JSON list of C-alpha atoms in Angstrom, two decimals:
[
{"chain": "F", "resi": 1479, "resn": "MET", "atom": "CA", "xyz": [-45.10, 139.88, -82.96]},
{"chain": "F", "resi": 1480, "resn": "SER", "atom": "CA", "xyz": [-42.97, 142.79, -81.95]},
{"chain": "F", "resi": 1481, "resn": "ASP", "atom": "CA", "xyz": [-42.40, 145.98, -83.90]},
{"chain": "F", "resi": 1482, "resn": "THR", "atom": "CA", "xyz": [-38.77, 145.00, -84.47]},
{"chain": "F", "resi": 1483, "resn": "ALA", "atom": "CA", "xyz": [-39.88, 143.02, -87.53]},
{"chain": "F", "resi": 1484, "resn": "LYS", "atom": "CA", "xyz": [-41.18, 146.06, -89.38]},
{"chain": "F", "resi": 1485, "resn": "GLN", "atom": "CA", "xyz": [-38.95, 147.46, -92.07]},
{"chain": "F", "resi": 1486, "resn": "ILE", "atom": "CA", "xyz": [-39.21, 150.26, -94.59]},
{"chain": "F", "resi": 1487, "resn": "ILE", "atom": "CA", "xyz": [-39.40, 148.89, -98.12]},
{"chain": "F", "resi": 1488, "resn": "ARG", "atom": "CA", "xyz": [-40.16, 150.59, -101.47]},
{"chain": "F", "resi": 1489, "resn": "ILE", "atom": "CA", "xyz": [-42.86, 149.44, -103.88]},
{"chain": "F", "resi": 1490, "resn": "GLU", "atom": "CA", "xyz": [-41.34, 148.85, -107.32]},
{"chain": "F", "resi": 1491, "resn": "ARG", "atom": "CA", "xyz": [-44.50, 147.80, -109.15]},
{"chain": "F", "resi": 1492, "resn": "PHE", "atom": "CA", "xyz": [-47.82, 146.01, -108.96]},
{"chain": "F", "resi": 1493, "resn": "HIS", "atom": "CA", "xyz": [-48.76, 143.10, -111.22]},
{"chain": "F", "resi": 1494, "resn": "GLU", "atom": "CA", "xyz": [-51.05, 144.14, -114.07]},
{"chain": "F", "resi": 1495, "resn": "THR", "atom": "CA", "xyz": [-53.62, 141.39, -113.52]},
{"chain": "F", "resi": 1496, "resn": "VAL", "atom": "CA", "xyz": [-52.89, 139.77, -110.13]},
{"chain": "F", "resi": 1497, "resn": "GLU", "atom": "CA", "xyz": [-54.20, 142.37, -107.65]},
{"chain": "F", "resi": 1498, "resn": "GLU", "atom": "CA", "xyz": [-52.44, 140.89, -104.61]},
{"chain": "F", "resi": 1499, "resn": "GLU", "atom": "CA", "xyz": [-48.97, 140.72, -106.20]},
{"chain": "F", "resi": 1500, "resn": "VAL", "atom": "CA", "xyz": [-46.41, 143.45, -105.52]},
{"chain": "F", "resi": 1501, "resn": "VAL", "atom": "CA", "xyz": [-42.69, 143.78, -106.20]},
{"chain": "F", "resi": 1502, "resn": "LEU", "atom": "CA", "xyz": [-40.78, 145.27, -103.27]},
{"chain": "F", "resi": 1503, "resn": "ASN", "atom": "CA", "xyz": [-37.17, 146.48, -103.00]},
{"chain": "F", "resi": 1504, "resn": "ASN", "atom": "CA", "xyz": [-35.05, 147.39, -99.97]},
{"chain": "F", "resi": 1505, "resn": "GLY", "atom": "CA", "xyz": [-32.09, 148.52, -102.06]},
{"chain": "F", "resi": 1506, "resn": "THR", "atom": "CA", "xyz": [-30.49, 145.07, -102.28]},
{"chain": "F", "resi": 1507, "resn": "GLY", "atom": "CA", "xyz": [-32.90, 143.33, -104.64]},
{"chain": "F", "resi": 1508, "resn": "ASP", "atom": "CA", "xyz": [-36.49, 142.81, -105.72]},
{"chain": "F", "resi": 1509, "resn": "LEU", "atom": "CA", "xyz": [-38.94, 140.47, -103.98]},
{"chain": "F", "resi": 1510, "resn": "VAL", "atom": "CA", "xyz": [-42.18, 139.34, -105.58]},
{"chain": "F", "resi": 1511, "resn": "CYS", "atom": "CA", "xyz": [-44.67, 139.21, -102.70]},
{"chain": "F", "resi": 1512, "resn": "PHE", "atom": "CA", "xyz": [-48.37, 138.88, -101.99]},
{"chain": "F", "resi": 1513, "resn": "PHE", "atom": "CA", "xyz": [-50.48, 141.01, -99.67]},
{"chain": "F", "resi": 1514, "resn": "ASP", "atom": "CA", "xyz": [-54.00, 140.42, -98.35]},
{"chain": "F", "resi": 1515, "resn": "VAL", "atom": "CA", "xyz": [-55.11, 143.89, -97.43]},
{"chain": "F", "resi": 1516, "resn": "ARG", "atom": "CA", "xyz": [-54.45, 147.29, -98.96]},
{"chain": "F", "resi": 1517, "resn": "PRO", "atom": "CA", "xyz": [-54.95, 149.35, -95.76]},
{"chain": "F", "resi": 1518, "resn": "TYR", "atom": "CA", "xyz": [-54.49, 152.67, -97.58]},
{"chain": "F", "resi": 1519, "resn": "GLN", "atom": "CA", "xyz": [-53.53, 153.91, -101.03]},
{"chain": "F", "resi": 1520, "resn": "LEU", "atom": "CA", "xyz": [-50.21, 152.35, -102.03]},
{"chain": "F", "resi": 1521, "resn": "ILE", "atom": "CA", "xyz": [-48.10, 154.25, -104.53]},
{"chain": "F", "resi": 1522, "resn": "VAL", "atom": "CA", "xyz": [-45.34, 152.84, -106.73]},
{"chain": "F", "resi": 1523, "resn": "GLY", "atom": "CA", "xyz": [-41.99, 154.41, -105.79]},
{"chain": "F", "resi": 1524, "resn": "HIS", "atom": "CA", "xyz": [-43.06, 155.15, -102.21]},
{"chain": "F", "resi": 1525, "resn": "SER", "atom": "CA", "xyz": [-41.75, 153.31, -99.15]},
{"chain": "F", "resi": 1526, "resn": "TYR", "atom": "CA", "xyz": [-43.87, 151.77, -96.40]},
{"chain": "F", "resi": 1527, "resn": "SER", "atom": "CA", "xyz": [-43.50, 149.93, -93.10]},
{"chain": "F", "resi": 1528, "resn": "ILE", "atom": "CA", "xyz": [-43.89, 146.26, -93.91]},
{"chain": "F", "resi": 1529, "resn": "ARG", "atom": "CA", "xyz": [-43.65, 142.88, -92.20]},
{"chain": "F", "resi": 1530, "resn": "LEU", "atom": "CA", "xyz": [-42.61, 139.89, -94.27]},
{"chain": "F", "resi": 1531, "resn": "ASN", "atom": "CA", "xyz": [-43.41, 136.22, -93.68]},
{"chain": "F", "resi": 1532, "resn": "PHE", "atom": "CA", "xyz": [-43.69, 132.99, -95.64]},
{"chain": "F", "resi": 1533, "resn": "LEU", "atom": "CA", "xyz": [-46.26, 130.62, -97.00]},
{"chain": "F", "resi": 1534, "resn": "ILE", "atom": "CA", "xyz": [-45.04, 127.02, -97.00]},
{"chain": "F", "resi": 1535, "resn": "LEU", "atom": "CA", "xyz": [-47.60, 124.55, -98.33]},
{"chain": "F", "resi": 1536, "resn": "ASP", "atom": "CA", "xyz": [-45.90, 121.27, -97.44]},
{"chain": "F", "resi": 1537, "resn": "ASP", "atom": "CA", "xyz": [-43.47, 120.32, -94.71]},
{"chain": "F", "resi": 1538, "resn": "PRO", "atom": "CA", "xyz": [-40.83, 123.03, -94.45]},
{"chain": "F", "resi": 1539, "resn": "HIS", "atom": "CA", "xyz": [-37.48, 122.15, -95.98]},
{"chain": "F", "resi": 1540, "resn": "ILE", "atom": "CA", "xyz": [-35.10, 123.88, -93.55]},
{"chain": "F", "resi": 1541, "resn": "ARG", "atom": "CA", "xyz": [-31.46, 122.94, -93.29]},
{"chain": "F", "resi": 1542, "resn": "GLU", "atom": "CA", "xyz": [-28.40, 124.27, -91.53]},
{"chain": "F", "resi": 1543, "resn": "ILE", "atom": "CA", "xyz": [-25.67, 125.52, -93.86]},
{"chain": "F", "resi": 1544, "resn": "ASP", "atom": "CA", "xyz": [-22.05, 126.55, -93.31]},
{"chain": "F", "resi": 1545, "resn": "ASP", "atom": "CA", "xyz": [-21.72, 129.54, -91.01]},
{"chain": "F", "resi": 1546, "resn": "ASP", "atom": "CA", "xyz": [-19.67, 131.41, -93.62]},
{"chain": "F", "resi": 1547, "resn": "SER", "atom": "CA", "xyz": [-22.29, 130.85, -96.36]},
{"chain": "F", "resi": 1548, "resn": "GLU", "atom": "CA", "xyz": [-23.48, 133.87, -98.24]},
{"chain": "F", "resi": 1549, "resn": "SER", "atom": "CA", "xyz": [-26.90, 135.33, -97.51]},
{"chain": "F", "resi": 1550, "resn": "LEU", "atom": "CA", "xyz": [-29.11, 135.02, -100.59]},
{"chain": "F", "resi": 1551, "resn": "ILE", "atom": "CA", "xyz": [-32.67, 135.19, -101.82]},
{"chain": "F", "resi": 1552, "resn": "LEU", "atom": "CA", "xyz": [-33.08, 133.16, -105.00]},
{"chain": "F", "resi": 1553, "resn": "ARG", "atom": "CA", "xyz": [-36.34, 133.15, -106.92]},
{"chain": "F", "resi": 1554, "resn": "CYS", "atom": "CA", "xyz": [-37.10, 129.73, -108.38]},
{"chain": "F", "resi": 1555, "resn": "GLY", "atom": "CA", "xyz": [-37.99, 130.32, -112.04]},
{"chain": "F", "resi": 1556, "resn": "SER", "atom": "CA", "xyz": [-40.77, 132.75, -112.85]},
{"chain": "F", "resi": 1557, "resn": "GLY", "atom": "CA", "xyz": [-43.09, 131.47, -110.10]},
{"chain": "F", "resi": 1558, "resn": "TYR", "atom": "CA", "xyz": [-43.46, 132.66, -106.54]},
{"chain": "F", "resi": 1559, "resn": "SER", "atom": "CA", "xyz": [-41.22, 130.22, -104.70]},
{"chain": "F", "resi": 1560, "resn": "TYR", "atom": "CA", "xyz": [-37.85, 131.19, -103.28]},
{"chain": "F", "resi": 1561, "resn": "GLN", "atom": "CA", "xyz": [-34.82, 129.60, -101.72]},
{"chain": "F", "resi": 1562, "resn": "ILE", "atom": "CA", "xyz": [-33.64, 131.84, -98.90]},
{"chain": "F", "resi": 1563, "resn": "GLN", "atom": "CA", "xyz": [-30.33, 131.59, -97.06]},
{"chain": "F", "resi": 1564, "resn": "GLY", "atom": "CA", "xyz": [-29.78, 133.71, -94.00]},
{"chain": "F", "resi": 1565, "resn": "ARG", "atom": "CA", "xyz": [-29.17, 133.86, -90.28]},
{"chain": "F", "resi": 1566, "resn": "LEU", "atom": "CA", "xyz": [-31.92, 132.66, -87.95]},
{"chain": "F", "resi": 1567, "resn": "VAL", "atom": "CA", "xyz": [-32.34, 134.73, -84.78]},
{"chain": "F", "resi": 1568, "resn": "GLY", "atom": "CA", "xyz": [-35.34, 133.72, -82.65]},
{"chain": "F", "resi": 1569, "resn": "ASP", "atom": "CA", "xyz": [-38.41, 133.91, -84.87]},
{"chain": "F", "resi": 1570, "resn": "ARG", "atom": "CA", "xyz": [-36.64, 136.01, -87.52]},
{"chain": "F", "resi": 1571, "resn": "LEU", "atom": "CA", "xyz": [-34.61, 135.12, -90.59]},
{"chain": "F", "resi": 1572, "resn": "TYR", "atom": "CA", "xyz": [-32.24, 137.82, -91.84]},
{"chain": "F", "resi": 1573, "resn": "ALA", "atom": "CA", "xyz": [-31.21, 137.61, -95.50]},
{"chain": "F", "resi": 1574, "resn": "CYS", "atom": "CA", "xyz": [-29.92, 140.26, -97.92]},
{"chain": "F", "resi": 1575, "resn": "GLY", "atom": "CA", "xyz": [-31.12, 143.13, -95.74]},
{"chain": "F", "resi": 1576, "resn": "TYR", "atom": "CA", "xyz": [-34.64, 141.70, -95.44]},
{"chain": "F", "resi": 1577, "resn": "GLU", "atom": "CA", "xyz": [-36.18, 140.44, -92.21]},
{"chain": "F", "resi": 1578, "resn": "PHE", "atom": "CA", "xyz": [-38.67, 137.57, -92.36]},
{"chain": "F", "resi": 1579, "resn": "GLU", "atom": "CA", "xyz": [-40.82, 136.66, -89.37]},
{"chain": "F", "resi": 1580, "resn": "ASP", "atom": "CA", "xyz": [-42.31, 133.27, -88.56]},
{"chain": "F", "resi": 1581, "resn": "GLU", "atom": "CA", "xyz": [-43.29, 131.99, -85.10]},
{"chain": "F", "resi": 1582, "resn": "ALA", "atom": "CA", "xyz": [-42.54, 128.43, -86.24]},
{"chain": "F", "resi": 1583, "resn": "PHE", "atom": "CA", "xyz": [-38.83, 129.31, -86.28]},
{"chain": "F", "resi": 1584, "resn": "GLU", "atom": "CA", "xyz": [-38.88, 130.00, -82.55]},
{"chain": "F", "resi": 1585, "resn": "TYR", "atom": "CA", "xyz": [-40.66, 126.76, -81.66]},
{"chain": "F", "resi": 1586, "resn": "ASP", "atom": "CA", "xyz": [-39.69, 124.24, -84.32]},
{"chain": "F", "resi": 1587, "resn": "CYS", "atom": "CA", "xyz": [-36.17, 125.47, -85.08]},
{"chain": "F", "resi": 1588, "resn": "ALA", "atom": "CA", "xyz": [-34.87, 126.68, -81.72]},
{"chain": "F", "resi": 1589, "resn": "PHE", "atom": "CA", "xyz": [-31.87, 124.36, -82.09]},
{"chain": "F", "resi": 1590, "resn": "LEU", "atom": "CA", "xyz": [-30.86, 126.41, -85.19]},
{"chain": "F", "resi": 1591, "resn": "ASP", "atom": "CA", "xyz": [-31.01, 129.79, -83.43]},
{"chain": "F", "resi": 1592, "resn": "GLY", "atom": "CA", "xyz": [-28.01, 131.91, -84.41]},
{"chain": "F", "resi": 1593, "resn": "LYS", "atom": "CA", "xyz": [-27.10, 129.60, -87.29]},
{"chain": "F", "resi": 1594, "resn": "MET", "atom": "CA", "xyz": [-27.11, 130.10, -91.04]},
{"chain": "F", "resi": 1595, "resn": "ILE", "atom": "CA", "xyz": [-30.01, 128.21, -92.61]},
{"chain": "F", "resi": 1596, "resn": "SER", "atom": "CA", "xyz": [-31.53, 127.60, -96.01]},
{"chain": "F", "resi": 1597, "resn": "ILE", "atom": "CA", "xyz": [-35.30, 127.38, -96.42]},
{"chain": "F", "resi": 1598, "resn": "ASP", "atom": "CA", "xyz": [-37.53, 126.77, -99.43]},
{"chain": "F", "resi": 1599, "resn": "VAL", "atom": "CA", "xyz": [-40.75, 128.81, -99.39]},
{"chain": "F", "resi": 1600, "resn": "ASP", "atom": "CA", "xyz": [-43.74, 128.72, -101.71]},
{"chain": "F", "resi": 1601, "resn": "ARG", "atom": "CA", "xyz": [-44.49, 132.41, -101.38]},
{"chain": "F", "resi": 1602, "resn": "ILE", "atom": "CA", "xyz": [-43.45, 135.56, -99.51]},
{"chain": "F", "resi": 1603, "resn": "ASN", "atom": "CA", "xyz": [-46.26, 137.55, -97.90]},
{"chain": "F", "resi": 1604, "resn": "ALA", "atom": "CA", "xyz": [-46.11, 141.27, -97.11]},
{"chain": "F", "resi": 1605, "resn": "LYS", "atom": "CA", "xyz": [-48.23, 143.04, -94.53]},
{"chain": "F", "resi": 1606, "resn": "PHE", "atom": "CA", "xyz": [-48.45, 146.82, -94.88]},
{"chain": "F", "resi": 1607, "resn": "LEU", "atom": "CA", "xyz": [-48.47, 148.36, -91.41]},
{"chain": "F", "resi": 1608, "resn": "PRO", "atom": "CA", "xyz": [-50.49, 151.43, -90.42]},
{"chain": "F", "resi": 1609, "resn": "LEU", "atom": "CA", "xyz": [-49.02, 154.77, -91.43]},
{"chain": "F", "resi": 1610, "resn": "GLU", "atom": "CA", "xyz": [-47.31, 156.59, -88.59]},
{"chain": "F", "resi": 1611, "resn": "VAL", "atom": "CA", "xyz": [-48.59, 160.10, -88.04]}
]
C-alpha cells in the first residue's frame, strides 16, 4: 500500500454506543465508517490522514457502468452497506472525492482498470494513519 491512498478527512461525529463507528466528511458528503484502532486521541471537527477500504462479506458484486455515469456513494437504508460508483484506477476506486483502496481490484478486476464501476459493499473501514510531526 502506497501513501497515495491517504487522504485528509474530518471527523463529524462518533456513534454514542458503537465505539468503532465514526462519521467522516471530506466536504462532499458523510460516510459512516468503522475503525479498529484509535492510535491517538481523535477529536470531532478535526481532520486526520486516513485510508479507506471495504468489507465485503459475500462474493463482490462489481459491474462496469457507462463511462459518463455520475460518481456516487449511496448508503443503503440506515445500515452500514453502500453502493459506490466511481472510477477504478489500479487498486483504487475514486468516488465523490473519496479514495478507496483494495488490492483485490488490482488482481481480480484488472480488466476494469480505468473504467467506471459500481460495487456493493457491506461496510467501509477507516484506518487512521500516524500523525505527521
